[in-house]
Amino acid sequence: MTENIFDGYLSRNTLFSNKEFLRHNYHPENLPHRKNEIEILSFNLVEALKGHIPSNMTLYGVTGAGKTAVTNYVCNQLEEKGKQLDRPVQSIIVNCRQIDTQYRVLSHIGNSLLEDYEIDEIPFTGWPTDRVFGELVKRMDSREGVFVIVLDEIDHLVKKVGDDLLYNLTNLNSSLKKARSCVIGISNDLKFTDFLDPRVRSRLGQLDVIFNPYDAQQLQDILRERVTIALQENVLGDGVIEMCAALAAQEHGDARCALDLLRVSAEKAELGGSLKVEQSHVKIAQHQIEADQMTPVIAKLPNQQKIVLSSILINERNGLKNIQTGEVYSIYSQACRYLGTNALTQRRVSGLISNLDMLGLITARTISKGRYGRSKEINSCIPQNINPSEIMTNSEPELQGMFNNIYKYQTRL
Ligand SMILES: Nc1ncnc2c1ncn2[C@@H]1O[C@H](COP(=O)(O)OP(=O)(O)O)[C@@H](O)[C@H]1O
Ligand SMILES: [Mg+2]
């Protein structure tokens, strides 16, 4: 049999027993350090099993704090119990980042009530909102019971299209005749209710639950639990879990980030043919993840911003640290000349620098220089393993040329 390019990989030792368990969409049954939150949710939702209306809730917390995982888990348990007791309870979870207009959310909810009920699907678009809403009420009433509507990442939708949807959904009980409903809003942004009409705010905010970020110790527990199902036995080197947890805790206590780090570290180890995941693999994984997060942000920057960022990187790759605005501006002006673009004023460039800071691509610290006034000390956050001339470019070859040319020119100086 002739050799196939995949043979080598297939026979290679794998460190994973099931990689899927480290992915974002896997929601485990056991959620360490979220006992309190689970209790608060279930204490409220048990009302649905008694045929009463649970309070509307808002869950807040940074990304990766376990809000979606906890809600999924509690809702599954609720439906399971409902079936056992023959009490009709249905939860409908909508991810408002993916389903991001009022119409689509309403039709999605309506269509998830299809199953054993022979009716036409609400079209993807085209009906007046009132009609979709009316259809939703009709379908709920025809099934009776209590509906728990979960609007995950609701902050995203409200910022995009306002709070009409929340107004309508939190008012659903006044239209329903037989069925009952409650709304759980999940937000990554603590200030999200500032965007709401006071009436919606008070209806939705009947019960607030805050999910605090995980600390390093808690992240370790989460990771330890997960490796037992995701990785082979004895493949973790010393301090690997601790390191993944510490890095993710520094970030903002994000369990997703910790799990990603562990998965990518194991992939790197596997790729290098190592029998164990070591701390060195975690470092490589960290750089890779940072790069993967930054590349799309950089690609979307307007051209002038790209030129400013290139100017910072050219200075930095030439060994300069704590770069000052004047130094950035000098390279920036050369770059504009090279590209045949008009250079903005130093003041405007200073504004663009602040913007890059806000995006997390650089840090710009204002320092006082005594009677010489104030200046900025600029450092990029772009890891060394990212090749700036590549990221500057994708779409604009002239920017790549510019970067390479000035970079070479400056190196020679
Ligand atoms: N307490 C926990 N125990 C185990 N896994 C968790 C825990 N909290 C979060 N996770 C996992 O971390 C990832 C992110 O959690 P998620 O619920 O999506 O966060 P959020 O919705 O707050 O952004 C998911 O894969 C989830 O399974
Ligand atoms: Mg979530």
PDB file of C-alpha atoms and ligand atoms in Angstrom, residues 23-28 30-34 61-70 152-153 186 188 214 222 226 254-256 259, ligand 1:
ATOM      1  CA  ARG A  23     -14.430  23.245  23.660  1.00  0.00           C
ATOM      2  CA  HIS A  24     -16.664  26.230  24.444  1.00  0.00           C
ATOM      3  CA  ASN A  25     -19.905  24.559  23.513  1.00  0.00           C
ATOM      4  CA  TYR A  26     -19.413  21.695  25.935  1.00  0.00           C
ATOM      5  CA  HIS A  27     -21.294  22.416  29.136  1.00  0.00           C
ATOM      6  CA  PRO A  28     -20.421  20.053  31.952  1.00  0.00           C
ATOM      7  CA  ASN A  30     -20.723  19.601  37.401  1.00  0.00           C
ATOM      8  CA  LEU A  31     -19.870  23.282  37.772  1.00  0.00           C
ATOM      9  CA  PRO A  32     -17.423  23.866  40.617  1.00  0.00           C
ATOM     10  CA  HIS A  33     -17.712  27.189  42.461  1.00  0.00           C
ATOM     11  CA  ARG A  34     -21.117  28.064  41.085  1.00  0.00           C
ATOM     12  CA  GLY A  61     -20.623  38.818  34.834  1.00  0.00           C
ATOM     13  CA  VAL A  62     -17.497  38.975  32.696  1.00  0.00           C
ATOM     14  CA  THR A  63     -17.180  36.552  29.772  1.00  0.00           C
ATOM     15  CA  GLY A  64     -16.247  33.051  30.823  1.00  0.00           C
ATOM     16  CA  ALA A  65     -17.788  33.443  34.281  1.00  0.00           C
ATOM     17  CA  GLY A  66     -20.076  30.476  33.685  1.00  0.00           C
ATOM     18  CA  LYS A  67     -23.346  32.338  33.094  1.00  0.00           C
ATOM     19  CA  THR A  68     -24.350  30.360  30.017  1.00  0.00           C
ATOM     20  CA  ALA A  69     -23.152  27.064  31.477  1.00  0.00           C
ATOM     21  CA  VAL A  70     -25.082  27.580  34.730  1.00  0.00           C
ATOM     22  CA  ASP A 152     -28.176  35.255  26.375  1.00  0.00           C
ATOM     23  CA  GLU A 153     -25.803  38.141  25.537  1.00  0.00           C
ATOM     24  CA  ILE A 186     -27.749  37.426  30.541  1.00  0.00           C
ATOM     25  CA  ASN A 188     -21.479  40.562  30.006  1.00  0.00           C
ATOM     26  CA  TYR A 214     -13.025  33.143  38.971  1.00  0.00           C
ATOM     27  CA  ILE A 222     -12.349  23.760  36.968  1.00  0.00           C
ATOM     28  CA  ARG A 226     -12.070  18.809  32.993  1.00  0.00           C
ATOM     29  CA  ASP A 254     -12.312  33.734  32.401  1.00  0.00           C
ATOM     30  CA  ALA A 255     -12.842  29.949  32.465  1.00  0.00           C
ATOM     31  CA  ARG A 256     -13.079  29.883  28.691  1.00  0.00           C
ATOM     32  CA  LEU A 259      -9.726  25.968  28.926  1.00  0.00           C
TER      33      LEU A 259
HETATM   34  N1  LIG B   1     -17.786  26.519  37.219  1.00  0.00           N
HETATM   35  C1  LIG B   1     -17.451  25.950  36.055  1.00  0.00           C
HETATM   36  N2  LIG B   1     -17.113  24.652  36.012  1.00  0.00           N
HETATM   37  C2  LIG B   1     -16.769  24.049  34.863  1.00  0.00           C
HETATM   38  N3  LIG B   1     -16.738  24.668  33.674  1.00  0.00           N
HETATM   39  C3  LIG B   1     -17.062  25.977  33.642  1.00  0.00           C
HETATM   40  C4  LIG B   1     -17.440  26.681  34.821  1.00  0.00           C
HETATM   41  N4  LIG B   1     -17.703  27.960  34.496  1.00  0.00           N
HETATM   42  C5  LIG B   1     -17.487  28.053  33.176  1.00  0.00           C
HETATM   43  N5  LIG B   1     -17.113  26.867  32.656  1.00  0.00           N
HETATM   44  C6  LIG B   1     -16.792  26.589  31.265  1.00  0.00           C
HETATM   45  O1  LIG B   1     -16.121  27.720  30.749  1.00  0.00           O
HETATM   46  C7  LIG B   1     -16.612  28.062  29.465  1.00  0.00           C
HETATM   47  C8  LIG B   1     -17.196  29.453  29.523  1.00  0.00           C
HETATM   48  O2  LIG B   1     -18.349  29.469  30.345  1.00  0.00           O
HETATM   49  P1  LIG B   1     -19.682  30.213  29.912  1.00  0.00           P
HETATM   50  O3  LIG B   1     -20.785  29.678  30.714  1.00  0.00           O
HETATM   51  O4  LIG B   1     -19.843  30.148  28.438  1.00  0.00           O
HETATM   52  O5  LIG B   1     -19.323  31.707  30.359  1.00  0.00           O
HETATM   53  P2  LIG B   1     -20.158  33.029  30.137  1.00  0.00           P
HETATM   54  O6  LIG B   1     -21.494  32.651  29.590  1.00  0.00           O
HETATM   55  O7  LIG B   1     -20.238  33.650  31.484  1.00  0.00           O
HETATM   56  O8  LIG B   1     -19.341  33.853  29.179  1.00  0.00           O
HETATM   57  C9  LIG B   1     -17.621  27.018  29.092  1.00  0.00           C
HETATM   58  O9  LIG B   1     -16.996  26.062  28.274  1.00  0.00           O
HETATM   59  C10 LIG B   1     -18.030  26.407  30.412  1.00  0.00           C
HETATM   60  O10 LIG B   1     -18.343  25.052  30.248  1.00  0.00           O
END
